PDB file of C-alpha atoms in Angstrom:
ATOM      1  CA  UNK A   1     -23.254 -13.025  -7.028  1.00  0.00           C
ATOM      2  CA  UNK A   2     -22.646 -16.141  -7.869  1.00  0.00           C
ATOM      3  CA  UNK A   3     -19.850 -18.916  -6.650  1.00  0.00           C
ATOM      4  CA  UNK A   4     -17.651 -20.042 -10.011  1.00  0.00           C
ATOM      5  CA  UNK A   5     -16.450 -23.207  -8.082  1.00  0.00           C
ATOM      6  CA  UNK A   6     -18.148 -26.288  -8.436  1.00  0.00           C
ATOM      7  CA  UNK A   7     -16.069 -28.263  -6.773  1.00  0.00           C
ATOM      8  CA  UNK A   8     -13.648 -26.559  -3.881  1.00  0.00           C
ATOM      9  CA  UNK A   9     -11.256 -28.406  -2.385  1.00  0.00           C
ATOM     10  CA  UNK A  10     -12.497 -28.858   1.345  1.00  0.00           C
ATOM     11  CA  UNK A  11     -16.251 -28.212   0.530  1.00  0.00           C
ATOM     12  CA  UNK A  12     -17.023 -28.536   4.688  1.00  0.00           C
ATOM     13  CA  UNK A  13     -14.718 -27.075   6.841  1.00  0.00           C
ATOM     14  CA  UNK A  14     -15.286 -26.242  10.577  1.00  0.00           C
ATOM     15  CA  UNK A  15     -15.179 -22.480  11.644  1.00  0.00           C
ATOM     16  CA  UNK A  16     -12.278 -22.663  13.441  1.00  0.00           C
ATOM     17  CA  UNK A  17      -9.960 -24.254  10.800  1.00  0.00           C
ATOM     18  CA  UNK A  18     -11.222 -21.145   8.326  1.00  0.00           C
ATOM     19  CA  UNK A  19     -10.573 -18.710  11.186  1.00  0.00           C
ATOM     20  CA  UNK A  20      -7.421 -20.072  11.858  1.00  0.00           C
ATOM     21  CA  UNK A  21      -6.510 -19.768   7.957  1.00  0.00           C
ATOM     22  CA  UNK A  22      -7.974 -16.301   7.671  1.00  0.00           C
ATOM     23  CA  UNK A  23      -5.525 -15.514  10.373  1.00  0.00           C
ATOM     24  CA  UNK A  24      -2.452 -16.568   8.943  1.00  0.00           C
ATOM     25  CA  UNK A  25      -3.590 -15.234   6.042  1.00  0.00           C
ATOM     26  CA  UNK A  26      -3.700 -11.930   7.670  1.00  0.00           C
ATOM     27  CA  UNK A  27      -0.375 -12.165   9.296  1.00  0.00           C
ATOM     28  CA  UNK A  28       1.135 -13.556   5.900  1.00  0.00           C
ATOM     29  CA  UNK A  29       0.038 -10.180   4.274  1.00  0.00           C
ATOM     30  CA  UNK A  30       1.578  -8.401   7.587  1.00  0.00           C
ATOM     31  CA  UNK A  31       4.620  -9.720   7.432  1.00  0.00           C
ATOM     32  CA  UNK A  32       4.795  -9.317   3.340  1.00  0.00           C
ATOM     33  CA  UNK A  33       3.498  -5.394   4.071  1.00  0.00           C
ATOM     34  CA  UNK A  34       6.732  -4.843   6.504  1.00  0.00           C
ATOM     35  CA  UNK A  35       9.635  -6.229   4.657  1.00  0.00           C
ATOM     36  CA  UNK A  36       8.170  -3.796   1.542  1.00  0.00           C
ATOM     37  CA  UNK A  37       7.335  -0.862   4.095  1.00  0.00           C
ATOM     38  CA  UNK A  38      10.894  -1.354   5.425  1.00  0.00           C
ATOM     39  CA  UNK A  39      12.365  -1.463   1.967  1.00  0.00           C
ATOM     40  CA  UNK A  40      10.396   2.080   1.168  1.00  0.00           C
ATOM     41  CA  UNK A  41      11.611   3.548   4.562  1.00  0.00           C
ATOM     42  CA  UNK A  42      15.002   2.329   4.324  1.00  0.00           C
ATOM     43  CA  UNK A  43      15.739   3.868   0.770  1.00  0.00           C
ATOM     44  CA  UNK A  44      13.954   6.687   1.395  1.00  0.00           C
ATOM     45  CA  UNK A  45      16.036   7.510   5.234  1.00  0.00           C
ATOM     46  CA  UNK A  46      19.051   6.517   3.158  1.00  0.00           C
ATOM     47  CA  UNK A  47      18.633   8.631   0.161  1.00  0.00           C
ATOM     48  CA  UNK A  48      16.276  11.706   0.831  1.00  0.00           C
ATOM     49  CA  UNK A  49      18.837  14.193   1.797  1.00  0.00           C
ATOM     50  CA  UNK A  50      20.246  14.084  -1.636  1.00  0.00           C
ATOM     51  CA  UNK A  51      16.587  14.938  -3.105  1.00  0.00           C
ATOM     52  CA  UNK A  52      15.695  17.150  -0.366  1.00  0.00           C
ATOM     53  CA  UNK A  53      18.207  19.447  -1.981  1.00  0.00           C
ATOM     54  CA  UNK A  54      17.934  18.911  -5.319  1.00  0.00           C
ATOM     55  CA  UNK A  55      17.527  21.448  -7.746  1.00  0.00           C
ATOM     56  CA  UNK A  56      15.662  20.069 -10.174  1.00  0.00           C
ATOM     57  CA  UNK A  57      11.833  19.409  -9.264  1.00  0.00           C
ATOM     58  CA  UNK A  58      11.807  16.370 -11.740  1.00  0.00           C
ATOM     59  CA  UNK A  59      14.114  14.513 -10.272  1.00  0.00           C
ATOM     60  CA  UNK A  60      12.815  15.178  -6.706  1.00  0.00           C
ATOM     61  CA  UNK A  61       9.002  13.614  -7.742  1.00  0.00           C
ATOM     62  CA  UNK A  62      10.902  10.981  -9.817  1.00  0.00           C
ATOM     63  CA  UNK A  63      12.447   9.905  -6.711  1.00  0.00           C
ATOM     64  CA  UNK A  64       8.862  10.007  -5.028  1.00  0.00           C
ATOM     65  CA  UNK A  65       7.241   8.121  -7.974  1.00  0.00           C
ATOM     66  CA  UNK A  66       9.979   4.881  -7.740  1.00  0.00           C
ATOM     67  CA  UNK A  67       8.589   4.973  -3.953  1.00  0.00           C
ATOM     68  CA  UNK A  68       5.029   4.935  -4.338  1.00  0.00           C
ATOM     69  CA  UNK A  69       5.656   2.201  -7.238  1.00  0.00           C
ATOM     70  CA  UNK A  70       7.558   0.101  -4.418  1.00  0.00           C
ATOM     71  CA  UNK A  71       4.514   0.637  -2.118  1.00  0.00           C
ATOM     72  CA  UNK A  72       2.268  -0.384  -5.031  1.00  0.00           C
ATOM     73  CA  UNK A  73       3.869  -3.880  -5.726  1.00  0.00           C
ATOM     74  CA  UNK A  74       4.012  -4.505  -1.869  1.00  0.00           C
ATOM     75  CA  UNK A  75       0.199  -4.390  -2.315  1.00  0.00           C
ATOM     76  CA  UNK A  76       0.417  -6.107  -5.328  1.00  0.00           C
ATOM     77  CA  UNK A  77       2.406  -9.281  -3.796  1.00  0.00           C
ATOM     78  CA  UNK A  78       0.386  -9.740  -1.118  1.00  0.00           C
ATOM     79  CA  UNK A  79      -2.965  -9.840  -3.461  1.00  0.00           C
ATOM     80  CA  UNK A  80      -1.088 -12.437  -5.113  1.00  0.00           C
ATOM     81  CA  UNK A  81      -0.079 -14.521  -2.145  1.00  0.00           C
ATOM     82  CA  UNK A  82      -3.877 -14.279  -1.384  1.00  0.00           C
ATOM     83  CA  UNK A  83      -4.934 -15.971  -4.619  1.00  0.00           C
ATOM     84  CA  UNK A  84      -2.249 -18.008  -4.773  1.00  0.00           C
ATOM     85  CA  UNK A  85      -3.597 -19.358  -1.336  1.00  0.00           C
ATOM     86  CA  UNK A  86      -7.396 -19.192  -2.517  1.00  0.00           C
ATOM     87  CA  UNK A  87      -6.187 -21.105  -5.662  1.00  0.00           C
ATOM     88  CA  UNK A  88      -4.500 -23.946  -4.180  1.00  0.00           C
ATOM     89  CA  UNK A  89      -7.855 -24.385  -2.011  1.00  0.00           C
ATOM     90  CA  UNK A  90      -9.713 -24.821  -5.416  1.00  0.00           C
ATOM     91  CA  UNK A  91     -11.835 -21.902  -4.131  1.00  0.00           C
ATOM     92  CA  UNK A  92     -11.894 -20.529  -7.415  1.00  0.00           C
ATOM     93  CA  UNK A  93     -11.734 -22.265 -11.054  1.00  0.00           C
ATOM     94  CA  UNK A  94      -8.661 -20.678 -12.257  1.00  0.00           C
ATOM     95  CA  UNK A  95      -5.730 -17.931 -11.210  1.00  0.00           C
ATOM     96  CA  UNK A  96      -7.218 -14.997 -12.880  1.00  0.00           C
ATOM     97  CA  UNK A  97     -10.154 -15.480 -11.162  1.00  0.00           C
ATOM     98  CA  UNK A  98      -8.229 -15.673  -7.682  1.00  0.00           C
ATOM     99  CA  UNK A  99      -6.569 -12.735  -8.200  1.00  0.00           C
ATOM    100  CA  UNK A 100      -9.839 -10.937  -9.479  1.00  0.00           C
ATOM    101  CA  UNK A 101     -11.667 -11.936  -6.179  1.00  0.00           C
ATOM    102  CA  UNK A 102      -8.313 -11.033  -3.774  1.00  0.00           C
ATOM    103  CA  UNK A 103      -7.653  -7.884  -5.118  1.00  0.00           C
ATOM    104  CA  UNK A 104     -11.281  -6.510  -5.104  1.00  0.00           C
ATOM    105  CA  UNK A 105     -11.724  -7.984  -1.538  1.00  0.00           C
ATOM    106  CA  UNK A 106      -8.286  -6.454  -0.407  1.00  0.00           C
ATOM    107  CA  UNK A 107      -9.131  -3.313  -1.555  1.00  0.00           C
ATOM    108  CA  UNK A 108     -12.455  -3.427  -0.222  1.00  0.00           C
ATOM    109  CA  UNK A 109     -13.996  -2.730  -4.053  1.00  0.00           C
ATOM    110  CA  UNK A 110     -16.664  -5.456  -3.216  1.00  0.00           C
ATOM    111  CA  UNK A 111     -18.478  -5.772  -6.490  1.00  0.00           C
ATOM    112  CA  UNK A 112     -19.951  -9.839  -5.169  1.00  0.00           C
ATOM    113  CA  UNK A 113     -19.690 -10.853  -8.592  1.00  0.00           C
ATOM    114  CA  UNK A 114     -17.279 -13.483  -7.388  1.00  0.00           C
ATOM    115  CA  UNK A 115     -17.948 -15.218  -4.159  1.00  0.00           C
ATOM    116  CA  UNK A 116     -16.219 -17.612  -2.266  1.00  0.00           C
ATOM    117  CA  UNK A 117     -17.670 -21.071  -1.992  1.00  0.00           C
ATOM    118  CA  UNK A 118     -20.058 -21.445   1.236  1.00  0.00           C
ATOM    119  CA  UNK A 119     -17.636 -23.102   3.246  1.00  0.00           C
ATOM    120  CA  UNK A 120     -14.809 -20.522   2.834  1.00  0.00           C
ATOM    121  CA  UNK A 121     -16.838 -17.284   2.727  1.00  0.00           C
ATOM    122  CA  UNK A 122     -15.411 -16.028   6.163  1.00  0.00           C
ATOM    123  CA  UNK A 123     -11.738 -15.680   4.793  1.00  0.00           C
ATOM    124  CA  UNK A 124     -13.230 -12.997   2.609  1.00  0.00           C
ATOM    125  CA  UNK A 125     -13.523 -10.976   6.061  1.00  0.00           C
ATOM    126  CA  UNK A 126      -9.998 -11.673   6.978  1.00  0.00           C
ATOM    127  CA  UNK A 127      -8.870 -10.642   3.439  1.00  0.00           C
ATOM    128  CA  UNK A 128     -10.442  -7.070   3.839  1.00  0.00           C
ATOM    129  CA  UNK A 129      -9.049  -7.044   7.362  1.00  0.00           C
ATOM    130  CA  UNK A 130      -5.452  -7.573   5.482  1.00  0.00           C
ATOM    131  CA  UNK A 131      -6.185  -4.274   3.067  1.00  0.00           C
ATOM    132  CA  UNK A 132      -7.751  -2.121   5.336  1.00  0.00           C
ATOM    133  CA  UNK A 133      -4.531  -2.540   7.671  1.00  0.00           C
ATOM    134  CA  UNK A 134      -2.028  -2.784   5.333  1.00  0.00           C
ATOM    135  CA  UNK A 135      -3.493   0.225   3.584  1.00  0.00           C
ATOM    136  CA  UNK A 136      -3.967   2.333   7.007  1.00  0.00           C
ATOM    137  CA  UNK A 137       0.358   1.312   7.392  1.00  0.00           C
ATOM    138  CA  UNK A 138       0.752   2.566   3.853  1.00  0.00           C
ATOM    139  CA  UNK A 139      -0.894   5.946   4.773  1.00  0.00           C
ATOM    140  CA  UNK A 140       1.302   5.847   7.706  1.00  0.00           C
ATOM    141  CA  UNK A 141       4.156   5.557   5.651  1.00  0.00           C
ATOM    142  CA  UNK A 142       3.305   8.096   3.077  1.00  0.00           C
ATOM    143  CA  UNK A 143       2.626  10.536   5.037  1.00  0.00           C
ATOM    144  CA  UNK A 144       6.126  10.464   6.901  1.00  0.00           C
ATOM    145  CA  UNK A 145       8.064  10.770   3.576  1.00  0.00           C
ATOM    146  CA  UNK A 146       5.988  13.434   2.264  1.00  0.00           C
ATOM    147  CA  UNK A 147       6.300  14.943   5.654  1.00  0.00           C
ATOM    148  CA  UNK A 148       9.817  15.278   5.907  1.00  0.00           C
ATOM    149  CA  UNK A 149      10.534  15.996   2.438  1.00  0.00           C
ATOM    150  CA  UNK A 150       8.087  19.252   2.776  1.00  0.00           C
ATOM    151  CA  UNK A 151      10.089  20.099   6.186  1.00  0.00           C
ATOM    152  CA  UNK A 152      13.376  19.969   3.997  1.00  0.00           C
ATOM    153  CA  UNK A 153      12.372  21.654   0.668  1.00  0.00           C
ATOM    154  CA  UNK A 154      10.640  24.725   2.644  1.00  0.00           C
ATOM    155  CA  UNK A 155      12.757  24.684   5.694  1.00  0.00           C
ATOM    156  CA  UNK A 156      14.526  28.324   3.990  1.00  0.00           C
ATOM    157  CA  UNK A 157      11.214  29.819   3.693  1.00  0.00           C
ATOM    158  CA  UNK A 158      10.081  29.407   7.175  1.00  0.00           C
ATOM    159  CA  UNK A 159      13.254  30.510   8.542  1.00  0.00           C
ATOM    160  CA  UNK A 160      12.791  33.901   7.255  1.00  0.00           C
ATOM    161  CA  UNK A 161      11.598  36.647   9.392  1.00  0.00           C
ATOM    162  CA  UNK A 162       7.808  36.772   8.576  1.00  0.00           C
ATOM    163  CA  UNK A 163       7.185  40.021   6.495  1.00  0.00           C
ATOM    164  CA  UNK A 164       6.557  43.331   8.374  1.00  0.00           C
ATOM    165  CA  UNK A 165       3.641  44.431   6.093  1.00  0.00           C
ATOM    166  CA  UNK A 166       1.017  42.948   5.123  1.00  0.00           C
ATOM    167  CA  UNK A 167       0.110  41.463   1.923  1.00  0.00           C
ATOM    168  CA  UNK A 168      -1.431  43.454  -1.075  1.00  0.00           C
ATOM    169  CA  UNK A 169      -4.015  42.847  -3.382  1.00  0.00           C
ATOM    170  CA  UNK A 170      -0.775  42.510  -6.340  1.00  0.00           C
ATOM    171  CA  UNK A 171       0.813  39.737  -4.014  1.00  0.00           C
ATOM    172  CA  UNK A 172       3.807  42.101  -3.094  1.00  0.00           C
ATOM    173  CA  UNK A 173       5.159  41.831   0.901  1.00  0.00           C
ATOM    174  CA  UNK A 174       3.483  38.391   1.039  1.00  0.00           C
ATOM    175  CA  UNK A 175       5.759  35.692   2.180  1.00  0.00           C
ATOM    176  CA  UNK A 176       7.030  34.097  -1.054  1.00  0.00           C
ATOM    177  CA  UNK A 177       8.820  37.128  -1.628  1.00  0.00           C
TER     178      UNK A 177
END
């Protein structure tokens, strides 16, 4: 709840000159969030086939894992071109601190123990704003790979006739058999 800066860089800034920062800001973090979505995308389109048929589960979710860790620095990059931003405004006394305050306003954690100074508390807004749609694209994303790799791995078991009894109570006629 209270602002660690004594001393911020611009201490008076007018509305639109924050706005105007809060929007680049915003489109900095969009255009950070494509090139890493693109990267995810492009390796997955590229390589999926070969993991859509793989035998071995563990290689298949080891594949899936080195994805989600490129999604994860994406997000991680852009919190730090956020504090590296807030930290060459002097909005906050040090780096740790401006990467403290992006990431838990980028992620919409909001645990105000770290505020921006009074003149620069709007870009907090725009920094949420960054998250929430950079993390709505991320769901986007995710859900297409998982998507088609669940098409591909049970594509033989829906192309089976469906079973012409019903399941029992011991699980036999049911539709993994």
């Amino acid at each position: 709840m209270v602002a660690l800066n004594p001393a911020p860089l611009i201490t008076d800034v007018h509305p639109f000159l924050e706005i105007g920062l809060g929007l680049v800001m915003i489109l900095l973090c969009m255009l950070i969030h494509s090139f890493g979505m693109y990267q995810v995308m492009h390796r997955f389109e590229v390589h999926w086939w070969r993991f859509a048929r793989e035998n071995h589960e563990l290689r298949r979710q080891i594949y899936f894992f080195y994805l989600v860790f490129l999604i994860l620095l994406t997000h991680l990059t852009e919190i730090l071109s956020l504090a590296l931003i807030l930290h060459f405004m002097q909005a906050v006394p040090d780096m740790r601190t401006a990467f403290y305050l992006a990431g838990e306003t980028y992620t919409s954690l909001g645990n105000g123990d770290v505020l921006l100074p009074m003149g620069w508390r709007q870009l907090s807004m725009f920094i949420t704003m960054s998250g929430l749609l950079t993390f709505g694209w991320t769901t986007g994303v995710l859900a297409n790979i998982v998507g088609k790799t669940y098409d591909a791995q049970f594509a033989s078991v829906r192309d089976k006739p469906p079973p012409t009894t019903p399941p029992s109570k011991n699980g036999e006629g049911s539709i993994e058999d």
